[in-house]
Amino acid sequence: MQPINLSILISGSGTNLGALLTAIREKGLPARVVQVISNKPGAYGLVRAQQQEIPCRVLTTDCGSTALLEWLAEMDTDLVVLAGYLKKVPDEVLEAYENRIINIHPSLVPAFAGRGWYGMKVHEGVWARGVKVTGATVHFVNGEMDGGPIILQETLKLEEDDQPTDIQQKVLKLEHKLLPRAVALFAAGKIEVQNGRTIIQDEGEHQ
Ligand code: GRF
C-alpha cells in the first residue's frame, strides 16, 4: 500500500505523535509524517519530531490560515492529524481538507467534549461526575468543537479509586492504540462519510 502523507498539528508533549511514529516504524502503518506543526514554540512534540529529522514549523497567530494552507499543500498532505492541538482550525483549512482532518479526544464524545473540555479538565470532569466508563474518540474535524463524524471509540472501565491523573494515564494508553488504527483505516480508504456519520469497512484484526 502506498504510504499516505501526514501533517501533524500539536500543542504539547506529543505522545500521540510518538505513538504514530512508532506504529509507522515498527508496525508497518502505511504513512509518513511529512511535517509537525505546533502553535507553541516550546512544545515537547517538536523535540520528538526533530530527533527523527521531521520538518517542524511553528504557527504563530500572525501566520494565519494562509500559511497553514500553504504548508499543508507544499508537503502534499493527504491527512491532517490533530494530536493534542488546542487551537481552532481556520474555516478555509476545514473547507480545503473536508473529511481529511482527524482529531483525538480523551473521552467518549459527545460526553465531556466541546468548548472548555480539553486536557485534564476532561478527566477531572469524568471523575467529579463519578463516571463508570470513559474512553477515547477519533473523529473528523468540522466547524463544531469535537463535533465531526466519529471514526473510532474505545472504552475504559474505571476503578473506584482511580483519580483524575490515573484516568488520564489510562486513557492516553488507549489513545496511543486508537490513533494509529484510525490512520490505518484512512490510508486503506475504509472510512466513508454519509449524512454526518462514518461507515467503516471491515477493519480486520488489530492489536
Ligand atoms: C491527548 O489526551 C489528546 O486526546 C488531547 O490532548 C492530549 C495530547 O497528548 N487532544 P499528547 O500531546 O499527544 O501527549
Short mmCIF file of C-alpha atoms in Angstrom, two decimals, residues 12-194:
data_model
loop_
_atom_site.label_atom_id
_atom_site.label_comp_id
_atom_site.label_asym_id
_atom_site.label_seq_id
_atom_site.Cartn_x
_atom_site.Cartn_y
_atom_site.Cartn_z
CA GLY A 12 2.02 19.88 23.76
CA SER A 13 4.06 16.85 24.66
CA GLY A 14 3.25 14.88 21.52
CA THR A 15 2.95 11.36 22.94
CA ASN A 16 0.30 10.63 20.30
CA LEU A 17 2.73 11.83 17.65
CA GLY A 18 5.26 9.44 19.21
CA ALA A 19 2.73 6.59 19.01
CA LEU A 20 2.18 7.26 15.30
CA LEU A 21 5.91 7.33 14.63
CA THR A 22 6.31 4.01 16.47
CA ALA A 23 3.42 2.47 14.54
CA ILE A 24 4.99 3.59 11.25
CA ARG A 25 8.44 2.29 12.21
CA GLU A 26 7.53 -0.94 13.95
CA LYS A 27 4.06 -1.96 12.82
CA GLY A 28 4.05 -1.08 9.15
CA LEU A 29 1.48 1.72 9.38
CA PRO A 30 1.46 2.90 5.75
CA ALA A 31 2.12 6.58 6.44
CA ARG A 32 4.88 9.19 6.52
CA VAL A 33 4.96 12.15 8.89
CA VAL A 34 5.93 14.88 6.45
CA GLN A 35 5.84 17.71 8.98
CA VAL A 36 4.90 18.62 12.54
CA ILE A 37 3.26 21.99 13.12
CA SER A 38 2.91 23.45 16.60
CA ASN A 39 1.20 26.61 17.76
CA LYS A 40 3.57 26.60 20.75
CA PRO A 41 7.30 27.08 20.11
CA GLY A 42 8.22 25.20 23.31
CA ALA A 43 6.05 22.12 22.71
CA TYR A 44 7.98 18.95 23.52
CA GLY A 45 6.42 17.26 20.50
CA LEU A 46 8.70 19.44 18.34
CA VAL A 47 11.73 17.89 20.06
CA ARG A 48 10.38 14.40 19.34
CA ALA A 49 9.99 15.35 15.68
CA GLN A 50 13.44 16.94 15.42
CA GLN A 51 15.01 13.81 16.91
CA GLN A 52 13.66 11.94 13.89
CA GLU A 53 14.58 14.72 11.45
CA ILE A 54 10.99 15.53 10.65
CA PRO A 55 10.48 19.10 9.39
CA CYS A 56 8.90 21.30 12.07
CA ARG A 57 7.04 24.57 11.88
CA VAL A 58 5.62 26.95 14.43
CA LEU A 59 2.28 28.51 13.61
CA THR A 60 2.12 31.87 15.34
CA THR A 61 -1.11 33.85 15.35
CA ASP A 62 0.45 36.20 12.78
CA CYS A 63 0.83 33.36 10.26
CA GLY A 64 -2.94 32.93 9.87
CA SER A 65 -4.67 30.34 7.76
CA THR A 66 -2.79 31.15 4.56
CA ALA A 67 0.49 29.86 5.94
CA LEU A 68 -1.17 26.70 7.21
CA LEU A 69 -2.82 26.05 3.85
CA GLU A 70 0.48 26.65 2.05
CA TRP A 71 2.41 24.32 4.36
CA LEU A 72 -0.15 21.55 4.04
CA ALA A 73 -0.17 21.81 0.24
CA GLU A 74 3.60 22.14 -0.03
CA MET A 75 4.10 18.80 1.74
CA ASP A 76 1.40 17.01 -0.30
CA THR A 77 -0.66 16.34 2.78
CA ASP A 78 -3.20 13.52 2.48
CA LEU A 79 -4.38 13.63 6.10
CA VAL A 80 -4.09 16.28 8.81
CA VAL A 81 -3.90 14.82 12.32
CA LEU A 82 -4.70 16.99 15.33
CA ALA A 83 -2.76 15.24 18.08
CA GLY A 84 -3.28 17.39 21.14
CA TYR A 85 -3.74 20.58 19.11
CA LEU A 86 -5.60 23.12 21.20
CA LYS A 87 -6.46 25.79 18.64
CA LYS A 88 -9.38 26.04 16.30
CA VAL A 89 -8.60 25.08 12.70
CA PRO A 90 -9.43 28.01 10.38
CA ASP A 91 -12.53 27.62 8.18
CA GLU A 92 -10.50 27.85 4.94
CA VAL A 93 -8.47 24.83 6.02
CA LEU A 94 -11.59 22.92 7.08
CA GLU A 95 -13.07 23.55 3.64
CA ALA A 96 -9.94 22.58 1.73
CA TYR A 97 -9.45 19.39 3.76
CA GLU A 98 -13.02 18.28 4.35
CA ASN A 99 -13.06 14.74 5.81
CA ARG A 100 -9.26 14.78 5.71
CA ILE A 101 -8.64 16.21 9.20
CA ILE A 102 -8.93 13.98 12.26
CA ASN A 103 -8.72 14.75 15.96
CA ILE A 104 -8.22 12.60 19.03
CA HIS A 105 -10.25 13.45 22.12
CA PRO A 106 -9.73 11.84 25.56
CA SER A 107 -13.38 10.96 26.30
CA LEU A 108 -16.32 9.19 24.74
CA VAL A 109 -17.59 12.04 22.54
CA PRO A 110 -20.11 13.68 22.90
CA ALA A 111 -19.64 13.32 26.69
CA PHE A 112 -17.06 15.70 28.18
CA ALA A 113 -16.42 17.20 24.75
CA GLY A 114 -16.89 20.58 23.11
CA ARG A 115 -15.96 24.04 24.30
CA GLY A 116 -13.96 24.05 27.54
CA TRP A 117 -13.39 20.27 27.62
CA TYR A 118 -9.69 19.69 27.00
CA GLY A 119 -6.66 18.20 28.75
CA MET A 120 -7.02 17.42 32.45
CA LYS A 121 -10.38 19.21 32.57
CA VAL A 122 -11.88 16.22 30.78
CA HIS A 123 -10.58 13.70 33.29
CA GLU A 124 -11.45 15.90 36.27
CA GLY A 125 -14.99 16.18 34.91
CA VAL A 126 -15.23 12.42 34.42
CA TRP A 127 -14.01 11.86 37.99
CA ALA A 128 -16.29 14.50 39.55
CA ARG A 129 -19.35 13.02 37.82
CA GLY A 130 -18.49 9.55 39.08
CA VAL A 131 -18.49 8.15 35.57
CA LYS A 132 -18.01 4.35 35.43
CA VAL A 133 -16.89 4.05 31.82
CA THR A 134 -14.87 6.61 29.86
CA GLY A 135 -12.63 6.24 26.81
CA ALA A 136 -11.15 7.92 23.76
CA THR A 137 -12.54 9.04 20.41
CA VAL A 138 -11.07 9.77 16.99
CA HIS A 139 -13.33 11.88 14.81
CA PHE A 140 -13.25 14.01 11.69
CA VAL A 141 -12.99 17.72 12.33
CA ASN A 142 -15.68 20.13 11.23
CA GLY A 143 -16.56 23.67 12.32
CA GLU A 144 -18.05 22.49 15.60
CA MET A 145 -15.70 21.76 18.51
CA ASP A 146 -15.31 17.94 18.80
CA GLY A 147 -18.40 17.74 16.60
CA GLY A 148 -17.40 15.92 13.39
CA PRO A 149 -18.29 12.35 12.40
CA ILE A 150 -16.92 9.77 14.85
CA ILE A 151 -14.46 7.28 13.37
CA LEU A 152 -13.41 5.08 16.29
CA GLN A 153 -14.06 4.90 20.02
CA GLU A 154 -12.58 2.69 22.70
CA THR A 155 -13.93 2.33 26.23
CA LEU A 156 -12.22 2.12 29.60
CA LYS A 157 -13.91 0.82 32.75
CA LEU A 158 -12.87 2.91 35.74
CA GLU A 159 -11.89 1.57 39.16
CA GLU A 160 -13.41 3.10 42.33
CA ASP A 161 -10.11 4.59 43.43
CA ASP A 162 -8.97 5.98 40.06
CA GLN A 163 -8.03 9.63 40.45
CA PRO A 164 -8.08 12.13 37.54
CA THR A 165 -4.37 11.58 36.85
CA ASP A 166 -4.89 7.79 36.79
CA ILE A 167 -7.75 8.26 34.34
CA GLN A 168 -5.59 10.50 32.16
CA GLN A 169 -2.78 7.95 32.00
CA LYS A 170 -5.10 5.03 31.26
CA VAL A 171 -6.96 6.95 28.55
CA LEU A 172 -3.69 8.12 27.00
CA LYS A 173 -2.62 4.47 26.61
CA LEU A 174 -5.87 3.81 24.75
CA GLU A 175 -5.30 6.85 22.56
CA HIS A 176 -1.89 5.57 21.52
CA LYS A 177 -3.56 2.49 20.01
CA LEU A 178 -6.66 4.21 18.67
CA LEU A 179 -4.99 6.97 16.64
CA PRO A 180 -2.76 4.65 14.56
CA ARG A 181 -5.80 2.42 13.95
CA ALA A 182 -7.76 5.40 12.61
CA VAL A 183 -4.87 6.46 10.36
CA ALA A 184 -4.59 2.88 9.06
CA LEU A 185 -8.32 2.86 8.21
CA PHE A 186 -7.97 6.19 6.39
CA ALA A 187 -4.89 5.01 4.50
CA ALA A 188 -6.76 1.90 3.39
CA GLY A 189 -9.70 4.00 2.16
CA LYS A 190 -12.01 2.22 4.60
CA ILE A 191 -13.79 5.25 6.04
CA GLU A 192 -16.84 6.58 4.27
CA VAL A 193 -18.82 9.58 5.48
CA GLN A 194 -22.57 9.58 4.88
#
